[in-house]
Every structure is written in structure tokens, then in C-alpha cells.
mmCIF file of C-alpha atoms and ligand atoms in Angstrom:
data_model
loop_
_atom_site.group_PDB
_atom_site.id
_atom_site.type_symbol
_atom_site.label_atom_id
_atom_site.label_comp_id
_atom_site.label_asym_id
_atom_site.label_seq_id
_atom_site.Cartn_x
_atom_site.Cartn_y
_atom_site.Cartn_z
ATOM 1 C CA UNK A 1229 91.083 3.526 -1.398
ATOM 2 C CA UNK A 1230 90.795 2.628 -5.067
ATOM 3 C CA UNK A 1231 94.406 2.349 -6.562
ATOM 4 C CA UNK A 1232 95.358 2.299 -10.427
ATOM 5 C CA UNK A 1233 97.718 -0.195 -11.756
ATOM 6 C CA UNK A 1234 100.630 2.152 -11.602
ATOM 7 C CA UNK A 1235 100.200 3.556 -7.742
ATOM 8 C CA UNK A 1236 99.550 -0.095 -6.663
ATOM 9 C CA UNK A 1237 102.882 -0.683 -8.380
ATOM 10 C CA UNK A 1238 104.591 1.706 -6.364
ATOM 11 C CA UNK A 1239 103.099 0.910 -3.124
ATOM 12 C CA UNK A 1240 104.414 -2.415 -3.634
ATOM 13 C CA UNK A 1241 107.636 -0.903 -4.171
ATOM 14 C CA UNK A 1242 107.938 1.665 -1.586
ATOM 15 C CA UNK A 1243 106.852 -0.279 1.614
ATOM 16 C CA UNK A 1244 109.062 -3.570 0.501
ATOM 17 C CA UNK A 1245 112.004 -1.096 -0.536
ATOM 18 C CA UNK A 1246 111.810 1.353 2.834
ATOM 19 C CA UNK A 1247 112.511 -2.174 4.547
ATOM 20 C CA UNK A 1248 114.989 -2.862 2.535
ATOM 21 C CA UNK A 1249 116.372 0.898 2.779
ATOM 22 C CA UNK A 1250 116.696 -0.041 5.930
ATOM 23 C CA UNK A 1251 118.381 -2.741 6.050
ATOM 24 C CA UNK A 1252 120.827 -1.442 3.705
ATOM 25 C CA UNK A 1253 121.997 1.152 5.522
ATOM 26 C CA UNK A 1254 121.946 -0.507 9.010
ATOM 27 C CA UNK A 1255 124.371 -3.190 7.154
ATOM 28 C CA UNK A 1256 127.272 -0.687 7.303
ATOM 29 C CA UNK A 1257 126.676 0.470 11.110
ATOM 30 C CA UNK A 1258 130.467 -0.124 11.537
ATOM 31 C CA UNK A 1259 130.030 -1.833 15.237
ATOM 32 C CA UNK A 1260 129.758 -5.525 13.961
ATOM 33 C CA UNK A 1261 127.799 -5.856 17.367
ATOM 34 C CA UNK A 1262 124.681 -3.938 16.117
ATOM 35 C CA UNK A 1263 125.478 -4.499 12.618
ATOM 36 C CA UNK A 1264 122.342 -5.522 10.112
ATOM 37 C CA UNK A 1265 123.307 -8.685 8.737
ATOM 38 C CA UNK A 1266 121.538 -7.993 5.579
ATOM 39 C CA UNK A 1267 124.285 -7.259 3.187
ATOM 40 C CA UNK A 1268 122.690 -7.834 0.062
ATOM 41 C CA UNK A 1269 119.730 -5.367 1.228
ATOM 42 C CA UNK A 1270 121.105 -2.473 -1.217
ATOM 43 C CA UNK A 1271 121.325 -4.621 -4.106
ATOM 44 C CA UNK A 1272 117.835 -5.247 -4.307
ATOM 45 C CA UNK A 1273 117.181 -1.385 -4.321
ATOM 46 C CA UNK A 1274 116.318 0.543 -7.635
ATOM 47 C CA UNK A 1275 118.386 3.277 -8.923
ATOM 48 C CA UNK A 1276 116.123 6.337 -8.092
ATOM 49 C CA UNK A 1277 116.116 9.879 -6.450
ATOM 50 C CA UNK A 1278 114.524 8.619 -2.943
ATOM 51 C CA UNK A 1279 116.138 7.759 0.665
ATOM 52 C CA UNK A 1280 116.723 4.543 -1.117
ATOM 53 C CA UNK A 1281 119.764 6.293 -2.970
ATOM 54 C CA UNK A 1282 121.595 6.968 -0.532
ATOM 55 C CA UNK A 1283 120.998 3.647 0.920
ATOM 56 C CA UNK A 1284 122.154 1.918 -1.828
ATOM 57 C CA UNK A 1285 126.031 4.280 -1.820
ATOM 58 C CA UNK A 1286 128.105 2.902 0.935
ATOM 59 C CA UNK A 1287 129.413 6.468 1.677
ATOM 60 C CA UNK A 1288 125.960 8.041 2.196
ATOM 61 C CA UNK A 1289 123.681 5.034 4.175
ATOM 62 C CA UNK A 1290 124.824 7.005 7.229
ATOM 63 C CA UNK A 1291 122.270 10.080 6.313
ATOM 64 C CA UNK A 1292 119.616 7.156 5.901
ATOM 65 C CA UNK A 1293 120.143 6.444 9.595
ATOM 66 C CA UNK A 1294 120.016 10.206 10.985
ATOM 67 C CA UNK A 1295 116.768 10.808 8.083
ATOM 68 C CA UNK A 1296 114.497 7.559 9.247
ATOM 69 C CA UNK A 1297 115.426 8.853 12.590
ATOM 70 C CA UNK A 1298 113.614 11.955 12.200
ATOM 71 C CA UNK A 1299 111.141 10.783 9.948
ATOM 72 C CA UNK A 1300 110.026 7.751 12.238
ATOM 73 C CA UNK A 1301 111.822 7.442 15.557
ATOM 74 C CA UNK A 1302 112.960 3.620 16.452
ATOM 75 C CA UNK A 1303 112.221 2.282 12.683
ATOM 76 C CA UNK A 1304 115.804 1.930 12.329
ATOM 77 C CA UNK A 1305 116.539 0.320 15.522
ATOM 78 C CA UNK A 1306 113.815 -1.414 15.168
ATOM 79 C CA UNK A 1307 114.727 -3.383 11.920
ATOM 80 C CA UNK A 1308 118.028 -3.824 12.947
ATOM 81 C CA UNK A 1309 116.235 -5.925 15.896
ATOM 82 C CA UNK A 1310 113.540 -7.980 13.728
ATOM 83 C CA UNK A 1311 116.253 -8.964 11.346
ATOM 84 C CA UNK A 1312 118.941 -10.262 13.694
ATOM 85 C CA UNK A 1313 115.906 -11.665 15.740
ATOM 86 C CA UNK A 1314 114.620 -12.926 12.584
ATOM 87 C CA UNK A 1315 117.514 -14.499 11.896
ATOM 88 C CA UNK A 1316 117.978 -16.353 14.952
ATOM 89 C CA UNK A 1317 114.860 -18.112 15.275
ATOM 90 C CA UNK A 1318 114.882 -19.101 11.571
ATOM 91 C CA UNK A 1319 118.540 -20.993 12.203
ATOM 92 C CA UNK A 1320 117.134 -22.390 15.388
ATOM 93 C CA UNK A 1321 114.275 -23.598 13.544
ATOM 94 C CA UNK A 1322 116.381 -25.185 10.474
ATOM 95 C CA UNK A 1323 118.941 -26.770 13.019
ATOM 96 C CA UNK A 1324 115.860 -28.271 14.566
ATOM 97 C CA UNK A 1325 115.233 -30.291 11.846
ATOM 98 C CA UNK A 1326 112.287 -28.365 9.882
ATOM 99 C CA UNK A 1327 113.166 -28.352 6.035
ATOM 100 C CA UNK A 1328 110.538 -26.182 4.251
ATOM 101 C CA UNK A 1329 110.843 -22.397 5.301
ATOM 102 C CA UNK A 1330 107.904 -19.920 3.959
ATOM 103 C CA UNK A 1331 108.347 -16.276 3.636
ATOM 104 C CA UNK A 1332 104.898 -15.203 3.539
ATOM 105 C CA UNK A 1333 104.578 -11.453 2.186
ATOM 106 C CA UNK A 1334 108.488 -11.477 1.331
ATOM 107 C CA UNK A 1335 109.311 -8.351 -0.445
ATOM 108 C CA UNK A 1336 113.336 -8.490 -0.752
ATOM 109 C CA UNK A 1337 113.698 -10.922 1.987
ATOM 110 C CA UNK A 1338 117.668 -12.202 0.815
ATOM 111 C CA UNK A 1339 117.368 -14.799 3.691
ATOM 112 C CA UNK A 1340 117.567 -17.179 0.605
ATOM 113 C CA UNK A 1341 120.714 -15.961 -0.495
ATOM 114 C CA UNK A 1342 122.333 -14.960 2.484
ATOM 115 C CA UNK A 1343 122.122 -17.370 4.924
ATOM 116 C CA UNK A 1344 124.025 -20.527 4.337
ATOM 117 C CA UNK A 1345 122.136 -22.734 6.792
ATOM 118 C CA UNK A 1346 119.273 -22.441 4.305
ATOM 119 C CA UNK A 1347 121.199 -24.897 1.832
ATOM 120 C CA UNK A 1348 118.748 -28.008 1.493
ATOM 121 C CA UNK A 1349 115.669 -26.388 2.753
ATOM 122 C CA UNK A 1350 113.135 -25.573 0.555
ATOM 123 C CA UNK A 1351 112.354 -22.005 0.486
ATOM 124 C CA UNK A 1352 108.881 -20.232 -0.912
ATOM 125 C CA UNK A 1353 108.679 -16.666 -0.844
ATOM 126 C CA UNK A 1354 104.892 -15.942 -1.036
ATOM 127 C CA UNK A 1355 104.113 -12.411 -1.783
ATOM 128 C CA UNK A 1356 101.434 -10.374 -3.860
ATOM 129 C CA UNK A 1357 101.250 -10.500 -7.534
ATOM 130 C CA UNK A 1358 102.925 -7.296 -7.850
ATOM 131 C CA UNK A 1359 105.637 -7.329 -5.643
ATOM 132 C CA UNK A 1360 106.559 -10.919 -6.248
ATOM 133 C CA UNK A 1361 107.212 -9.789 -10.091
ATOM 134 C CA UNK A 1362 109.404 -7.079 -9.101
ATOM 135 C CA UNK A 1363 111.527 -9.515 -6.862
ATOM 136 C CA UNK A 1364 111.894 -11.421 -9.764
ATOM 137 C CA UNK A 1365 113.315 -9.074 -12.028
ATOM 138 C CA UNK A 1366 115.319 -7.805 -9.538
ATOM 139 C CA UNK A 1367 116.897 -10.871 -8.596
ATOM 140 C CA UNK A 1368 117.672 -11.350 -12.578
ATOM 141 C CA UNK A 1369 119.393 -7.745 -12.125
ATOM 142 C CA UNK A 1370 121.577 -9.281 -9.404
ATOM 143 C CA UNK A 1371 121.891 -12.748 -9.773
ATOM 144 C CA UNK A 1372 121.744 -12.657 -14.115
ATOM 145 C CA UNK A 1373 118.747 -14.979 -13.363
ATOM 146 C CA UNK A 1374 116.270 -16.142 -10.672
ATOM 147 C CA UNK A 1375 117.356 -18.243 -8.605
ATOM 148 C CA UNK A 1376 116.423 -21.860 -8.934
ATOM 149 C CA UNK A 1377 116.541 -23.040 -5.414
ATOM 150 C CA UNK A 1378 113.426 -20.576 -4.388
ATOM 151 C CA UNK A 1379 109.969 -21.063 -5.082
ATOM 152 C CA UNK A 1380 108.140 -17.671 -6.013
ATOM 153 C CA UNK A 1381 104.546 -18.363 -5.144
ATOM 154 C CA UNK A 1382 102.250 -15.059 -6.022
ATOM 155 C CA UNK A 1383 99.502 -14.588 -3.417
ATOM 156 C CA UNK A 1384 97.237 -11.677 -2.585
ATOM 157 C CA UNK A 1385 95.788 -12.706 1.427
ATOM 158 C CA UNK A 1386 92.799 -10.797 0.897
ATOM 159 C CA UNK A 1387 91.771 -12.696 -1.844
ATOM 160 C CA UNK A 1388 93.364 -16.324 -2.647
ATOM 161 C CA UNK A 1389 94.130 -19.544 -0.775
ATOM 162 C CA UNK A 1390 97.102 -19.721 0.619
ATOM 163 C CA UNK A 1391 96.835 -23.534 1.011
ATOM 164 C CA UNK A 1392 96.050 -24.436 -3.061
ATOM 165 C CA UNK A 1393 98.812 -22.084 -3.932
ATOM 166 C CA UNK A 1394 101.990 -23.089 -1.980
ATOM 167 C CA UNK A 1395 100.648 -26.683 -2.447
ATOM 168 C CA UNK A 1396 100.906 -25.567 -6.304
ATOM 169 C CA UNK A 1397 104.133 -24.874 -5.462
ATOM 170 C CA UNK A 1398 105.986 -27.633 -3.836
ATOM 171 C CA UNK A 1399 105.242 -27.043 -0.040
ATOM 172 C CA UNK A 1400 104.386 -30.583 1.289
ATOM 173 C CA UNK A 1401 101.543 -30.045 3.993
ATOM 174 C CA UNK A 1402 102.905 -33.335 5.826
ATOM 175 C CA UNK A 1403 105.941 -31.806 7.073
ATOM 176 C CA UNK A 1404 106.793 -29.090 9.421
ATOM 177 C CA UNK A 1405 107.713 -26.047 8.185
ATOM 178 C CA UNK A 1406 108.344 -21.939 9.592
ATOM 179 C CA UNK A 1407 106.700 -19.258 8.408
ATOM 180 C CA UNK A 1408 107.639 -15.777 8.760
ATOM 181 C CA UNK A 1409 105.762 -12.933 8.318
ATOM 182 C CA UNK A 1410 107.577 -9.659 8.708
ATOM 183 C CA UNK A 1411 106.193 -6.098 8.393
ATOM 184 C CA UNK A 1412 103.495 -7.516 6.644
ATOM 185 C CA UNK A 1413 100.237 -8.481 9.552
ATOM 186 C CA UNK A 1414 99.825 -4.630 10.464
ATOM 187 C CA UNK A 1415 99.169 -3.717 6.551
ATOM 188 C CA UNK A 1416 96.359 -6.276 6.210
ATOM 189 C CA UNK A 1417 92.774 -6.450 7.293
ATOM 190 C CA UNK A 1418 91.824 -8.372 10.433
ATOM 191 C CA UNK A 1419 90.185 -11.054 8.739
ATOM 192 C CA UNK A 1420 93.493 -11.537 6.462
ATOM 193 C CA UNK A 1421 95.945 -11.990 9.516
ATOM 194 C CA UNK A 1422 93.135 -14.276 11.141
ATOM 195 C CA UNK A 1423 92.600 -16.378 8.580
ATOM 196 C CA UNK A 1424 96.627 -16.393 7.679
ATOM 197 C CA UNK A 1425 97.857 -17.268 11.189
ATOM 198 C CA UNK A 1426 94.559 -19.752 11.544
ATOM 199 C CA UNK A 1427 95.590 -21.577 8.315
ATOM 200 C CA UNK A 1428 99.085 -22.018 10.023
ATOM 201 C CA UNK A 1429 97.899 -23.248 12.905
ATOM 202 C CA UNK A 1430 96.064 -26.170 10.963
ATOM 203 C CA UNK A 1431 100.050 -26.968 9.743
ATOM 204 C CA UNK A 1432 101.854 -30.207 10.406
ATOM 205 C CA UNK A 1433 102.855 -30.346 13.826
ATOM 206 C CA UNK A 1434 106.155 -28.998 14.602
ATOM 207 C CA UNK A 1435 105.199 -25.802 12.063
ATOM 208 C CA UNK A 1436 105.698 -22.966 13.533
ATOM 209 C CA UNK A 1437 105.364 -19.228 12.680
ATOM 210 C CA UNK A 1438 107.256 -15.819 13.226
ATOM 211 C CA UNK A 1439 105.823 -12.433 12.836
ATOM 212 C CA UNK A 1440 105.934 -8.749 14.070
ATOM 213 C CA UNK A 1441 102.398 -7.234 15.277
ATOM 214 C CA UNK A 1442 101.207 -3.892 16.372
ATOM 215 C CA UNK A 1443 98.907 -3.239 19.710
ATOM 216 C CA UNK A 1444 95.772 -2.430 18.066
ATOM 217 C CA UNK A 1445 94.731 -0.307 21.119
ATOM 218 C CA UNK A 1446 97.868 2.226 20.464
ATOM 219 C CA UNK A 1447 96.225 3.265 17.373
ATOM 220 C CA UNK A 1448 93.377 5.309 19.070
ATOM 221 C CA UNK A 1449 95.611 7.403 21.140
ATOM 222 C CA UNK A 1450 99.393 6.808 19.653
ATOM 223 C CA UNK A 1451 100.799 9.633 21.136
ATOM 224 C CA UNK A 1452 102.547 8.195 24.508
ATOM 225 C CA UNK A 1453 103.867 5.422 21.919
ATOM 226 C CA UNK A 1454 107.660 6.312 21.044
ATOM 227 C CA UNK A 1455 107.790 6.786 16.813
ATOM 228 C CA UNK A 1456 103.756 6.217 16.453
ATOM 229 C CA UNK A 1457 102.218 9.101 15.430
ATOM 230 C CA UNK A 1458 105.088 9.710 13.036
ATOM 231 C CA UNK A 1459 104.874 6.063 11.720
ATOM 232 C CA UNK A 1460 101.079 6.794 11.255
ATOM 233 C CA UNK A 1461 101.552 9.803 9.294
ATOM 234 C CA UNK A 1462 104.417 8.057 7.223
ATOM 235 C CA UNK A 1463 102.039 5.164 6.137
ATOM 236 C CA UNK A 1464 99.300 7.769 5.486
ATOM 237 C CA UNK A 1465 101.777 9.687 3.530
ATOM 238 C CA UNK A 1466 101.912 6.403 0.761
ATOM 239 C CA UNK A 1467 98.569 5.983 0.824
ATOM 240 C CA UNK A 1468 98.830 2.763 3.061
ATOM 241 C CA UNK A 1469 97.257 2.596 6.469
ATOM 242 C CA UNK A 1470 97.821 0.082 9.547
ATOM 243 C CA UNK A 1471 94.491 -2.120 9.457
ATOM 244 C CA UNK A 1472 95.285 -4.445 12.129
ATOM 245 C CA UNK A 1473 96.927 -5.388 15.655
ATOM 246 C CA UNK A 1474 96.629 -7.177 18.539
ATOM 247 C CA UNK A 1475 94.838 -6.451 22.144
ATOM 248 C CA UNK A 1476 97.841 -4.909 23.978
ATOM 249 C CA UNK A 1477 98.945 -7.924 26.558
ATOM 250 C CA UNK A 1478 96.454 -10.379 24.677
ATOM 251 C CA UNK A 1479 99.281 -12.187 22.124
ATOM 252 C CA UNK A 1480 98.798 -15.553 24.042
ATOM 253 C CA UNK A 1481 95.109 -15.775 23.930
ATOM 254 C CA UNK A 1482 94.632 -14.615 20.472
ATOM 255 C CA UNK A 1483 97.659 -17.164 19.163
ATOM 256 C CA UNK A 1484 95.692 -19.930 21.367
ATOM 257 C CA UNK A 1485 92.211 -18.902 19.621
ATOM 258 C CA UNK A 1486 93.834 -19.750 16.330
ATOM 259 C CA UNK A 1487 95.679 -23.098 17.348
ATOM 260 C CA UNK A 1488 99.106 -21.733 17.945
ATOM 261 C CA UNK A 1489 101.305 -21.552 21.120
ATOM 262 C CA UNK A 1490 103.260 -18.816 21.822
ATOM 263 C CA UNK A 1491 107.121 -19.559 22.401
ATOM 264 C CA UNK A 1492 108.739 -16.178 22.557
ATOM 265 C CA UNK A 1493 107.366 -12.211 22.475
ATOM 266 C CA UNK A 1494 110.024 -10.453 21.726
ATOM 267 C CA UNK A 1495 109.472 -6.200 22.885
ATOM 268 C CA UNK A 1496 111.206 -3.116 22.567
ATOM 269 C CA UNK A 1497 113.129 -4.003 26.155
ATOM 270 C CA UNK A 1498 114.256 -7.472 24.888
ATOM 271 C CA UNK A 1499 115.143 -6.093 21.924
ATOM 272 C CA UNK A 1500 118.269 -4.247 23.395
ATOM 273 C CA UNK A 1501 120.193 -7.159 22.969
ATOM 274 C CA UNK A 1502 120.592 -6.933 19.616
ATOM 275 C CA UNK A 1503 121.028 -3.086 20.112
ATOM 276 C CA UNK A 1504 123.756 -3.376 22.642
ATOM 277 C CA UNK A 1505 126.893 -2.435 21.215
ATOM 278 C CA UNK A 1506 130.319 -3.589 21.797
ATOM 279 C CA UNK A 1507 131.487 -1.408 24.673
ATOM 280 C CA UNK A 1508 127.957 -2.234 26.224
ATOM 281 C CA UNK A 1509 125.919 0.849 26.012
ATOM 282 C CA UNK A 1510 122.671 0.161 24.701
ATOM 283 C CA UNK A 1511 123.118 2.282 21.041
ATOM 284 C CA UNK A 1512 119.783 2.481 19.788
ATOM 285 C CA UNK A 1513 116.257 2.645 21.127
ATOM 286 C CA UNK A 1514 113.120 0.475 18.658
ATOM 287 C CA UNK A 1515 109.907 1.756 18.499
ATOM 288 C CA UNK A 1516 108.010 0.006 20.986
ATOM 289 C CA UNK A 1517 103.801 -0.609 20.377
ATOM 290 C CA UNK A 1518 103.762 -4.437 19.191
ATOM 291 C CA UNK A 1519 106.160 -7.435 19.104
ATOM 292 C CA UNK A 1520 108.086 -10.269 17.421
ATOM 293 C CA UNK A 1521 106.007 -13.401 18.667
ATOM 294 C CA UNK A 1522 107.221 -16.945 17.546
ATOM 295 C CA UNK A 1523 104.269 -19.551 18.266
ATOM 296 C CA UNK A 1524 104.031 -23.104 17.207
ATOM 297 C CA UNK A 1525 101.228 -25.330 16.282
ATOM 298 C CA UNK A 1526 99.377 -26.873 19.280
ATOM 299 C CA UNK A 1527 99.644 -30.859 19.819
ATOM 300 C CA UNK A 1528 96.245 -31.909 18.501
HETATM 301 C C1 SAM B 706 106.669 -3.707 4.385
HETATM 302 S S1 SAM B 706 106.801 -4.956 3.186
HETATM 303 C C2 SAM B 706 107.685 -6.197 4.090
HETATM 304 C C3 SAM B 706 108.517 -7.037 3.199
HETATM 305 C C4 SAM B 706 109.463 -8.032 3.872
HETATM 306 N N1 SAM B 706 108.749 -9.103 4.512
HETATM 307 C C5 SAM B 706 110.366 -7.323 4.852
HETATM 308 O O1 SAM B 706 110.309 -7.607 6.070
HETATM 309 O O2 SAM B 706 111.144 -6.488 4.381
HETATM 310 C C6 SAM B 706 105.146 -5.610 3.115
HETATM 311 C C7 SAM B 706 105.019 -6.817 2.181
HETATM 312 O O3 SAM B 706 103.679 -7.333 2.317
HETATM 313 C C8 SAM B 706 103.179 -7.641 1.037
HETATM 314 N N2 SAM B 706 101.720 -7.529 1.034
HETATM 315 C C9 SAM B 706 100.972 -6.475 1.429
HETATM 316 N N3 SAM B 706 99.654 -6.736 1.226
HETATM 317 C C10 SAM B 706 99.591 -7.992 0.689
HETATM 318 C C11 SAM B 706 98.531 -8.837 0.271
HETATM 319 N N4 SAM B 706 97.266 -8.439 0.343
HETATM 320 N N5 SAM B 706 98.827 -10.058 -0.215
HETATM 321 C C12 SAM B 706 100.118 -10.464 -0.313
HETATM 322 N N6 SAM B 706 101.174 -9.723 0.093
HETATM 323 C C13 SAM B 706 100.907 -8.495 0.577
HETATM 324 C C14 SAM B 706 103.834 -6.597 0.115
HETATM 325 O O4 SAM B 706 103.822 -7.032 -1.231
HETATM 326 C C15 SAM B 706 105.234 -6.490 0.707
HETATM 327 O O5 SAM B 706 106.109 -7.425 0.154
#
């Protein structure tokens, strides 16, 4: 579909600010257990009539909960997950030793100025044109200016090298770094994701990188898939569609075809750990049709 500059504009902001929505509310679930650590996640939101609203007033992120609920069954859950999951891997990563962290398709990613392990790694947040330049200002809304330690590196995946751009950049191809890619693979054509994840797997050795995927065989028949159809029609409903996925069961071979080794899948049953609250019962159920995989370069 043809967009203008002004729907493209709100795309940009709607997908990368329903994440955040997210994120914002699930901060104040009042069980630290299966809190979102994302605290800055309603700062980044704009002032405007949406579900975002009420995500951004502390008193009212509880509707947002009960609303994405019914509009999508298991998104919320579900980003509670990827972010604490998220989380983890990148401060296993950085206590690893791996310096340069690249947050490919970041939207209002505030791993950069959340997460204290981050100081002294170098951070890029790669994202399209359009998005990257309302990260920007929004970080000047919140900050009073942009941040100096981050790198903002605009890239659109259908179109420009990755490579020649973060190199632009700063990011040192000689040293291992992690990149994340989160709620960004299903939204992009096959040949973007392959060519992304193959690029990555041509890293220095150590690299590593962590992303959520869809089965691409639940979207022909979504309907025994818990929150599919309704995350279908969602998409649909701002003029996005899911493009691409992975073979249900195939995440190892199609990581190896493309030079990277898978290290952990995380699904919807693993995911109850960070769902589990703190007089045990499981509190929230993701939706479950993909993963969180975490695969490393392969010793060449
Ligand atoms: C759903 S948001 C996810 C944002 C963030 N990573 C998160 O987890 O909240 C999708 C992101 O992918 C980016 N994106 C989509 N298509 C892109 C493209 N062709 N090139 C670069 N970025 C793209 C959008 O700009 C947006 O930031």
C-alpha cells in the first residue's frame, strides 16, 4: 500500500507508541514480581486522545490493561515477557564482556536510559528515518536534549545498508556486539529479516542477536492461535500487515542457514516465569504463535 508522508508518519508512531503503551501501563502492575521494568515507557508517549492517554496517567494505565486485553488477547502479557526477557539477556550479554549494543528498529526502546549496566557500552539505536526523528524530539521533550551517549543511526531495512550506516556511526565491526530486534522482524518483508539476521551473522565472533518472530504457518489458519486473529485484524486496522515468520519448529535451521546458532527460544510456556506472580499463580497468559530466540554467530 502506497502511504503519504503524513500516514507513514503515523504508522511510525502508532506501532512504536502501542509498544510503548504497553509498557507504560504494565510498569504500574503493582506486584513488583510481574512488574514491566520500563518506567520511563509513558514519558516517551504524546499527549493525545488514544489508549496511549490513559497509559501515560498513572491512575488510568489499569483500563489499558483490561482494553489491550480485549482488543488483542496475550499482547499485554506478552510484552511484559519480551521486556523482562529482553532485559535479561542484554545484562547477561554486557556482563559477558560485549561493549557495543545495537537496537535495530528501536522505536522508544529507554534501555539506554534505564538500565545502568549500559554505562560504558556504546549504544546505536537504528530505526527508520521517520521514527528515529520522532525519538529524537521526544527525547529533547524529556531529557531537554538528546542524549549524547546514544548513537541515532536512521535506517530503512528495505532499502539501505545496514553495514555502511552503523559503520557511519561508530559501530566497530571488529568487536562483538548484541543486537536486538524487538517487534520489528514480523512487520518486514522476508527478504528484509533474511538479509538483516544474515548480515549479523557475518558479525565479529562473539556477536550475537535477540529478536521476537512469528510462525509463518499460523497466518493461514490463525484461529486455534490464542490473540491471532485479533492481532491480525489490529495490524490491518493501521494499515500495517505481518509480512514475515518463521516455519513453526524450524528456528534452528533457519538461524543455522544464516550463520547463527541458536542459544535460547523462549515460548509462551517459558514465558510464565516472568508472569508468575508473587504468591505463585501464574497471573497472565502471552499470546503464543512465535518466540524470543537469542542466537550467536557461528565459530568460522
Ligand atoms: C512495533 S515497533 C517496535 C519498537 C521497539 N523495538 C519496541 O520493541 O517497542 C516497530 C519498529 O520497527 C521500525 N521499522 C518498521 N519498518 C522498518 C523499516 N523498513 N526500516 C527500519 N525500521 C523499521 C519502526 O520504525 C518501529 O520503530
Amino acid at each position: 500500500m502506497a502511504l503519504d508522508q503524513r500516514s507513514r508518519t503515523r504508522l511510525a508512531e502508532s506501532t512504536a507508541e502501542g509498544a510503548a503503551a504497553l509498557r507504560a501501563a504494565s510498569s504500574r502492575e503493582p506486584d513488583a514480581a510481574v512488574r514491566n521494568p520500563d518506567y520511563l515507557a509513558a514519558r516517551f508517549l504524546a499527549p493525545r486522545l488514544s489508549l496511549t492517554t490513559f497509559a501515560k496517567l498513572p491512575r488510568s494505565r489499569r483500563i489499558v490493561r483490561a482494553v489491550a486485553e480485549r482488543r488483542v488477547p496475550g499482547s499485554y502479557w506478552f510484552e511484559v515477557a519480551r521486556t523482562r526477557h529482553m532485559d535479561d539477556v542484554v545484562r547477561g550479554e554486557v556482563a559477558a564482556g560485549v561493549g557495543q549494543l545495537v537496537l535495530l528498529g528501536a522505536g522508544y526502546d529507554s534501555r539506554a536510559y534505564r538500565m545502568p549496566e549500559l554505562e560504558g557500552v556504546r549504544v546505536f539505536e537504528v530505526d527508520h528515518p521517520i521514527t528515529s526523528a520522532l525519538k529524537r524530539k521526544r527525547l529533547e521533550a524529556v531529557f531537554g536534549s538528546v542524549p549524547a551517549h546514544v548513537a541515532y543511526v536512521e535506517v530503512d531495512f528495505t532499502r539501505d545498508d545496514l553495514g555502511e550506516r552503523l559503520a557511519a556511526a561508530g559501530y566497530d565491526s571488529g568487536r562483538p556486539a548484541l543486537f536486538v530486534l524487538s517487534g520489528v522482524a514480523p512487520y518486514l518483508p522476508e527478504e528484509a529479516v533474511r538479509e538483516t539476521l544474515g548480515w549479523v551473522g557475518r558479525q565479529a565472533p562473539g556477536s550475537s542477536i535477540l529478536f521476537d518472530y512469528l510462525w509463518s504457518d499460523a497466518f493461514d489458519d490463525p484461529e486455534p492461535y490464542y490473540g491471532l486473529r485479533q492481532l491480525l485484524r489490529r495490524v490491518a486496522a493501521m494499515g500495517e500487515e505481518l509480512r514475515s515468520g518463521i516455519p513453526r519448529g524450524r528456528t534452528r535451521e533457519y538461524l543455522a542457514e544464516l550463520g547463527l546458532e541458536v542459544e535460547s527460544d523462549l515460548g509462551a510456556q517459558d514465558a510464565e516465569r516472568y508472569l508468575t506472580a508473587s504468591d505463585g499463580r501464574v497471573i497472565g497468559r502471552p499470546y503464543g504463535f512465535g518466540g524470543i530466540a537469542h542466537a550467536r554467530v557461528r565459530a568460522r
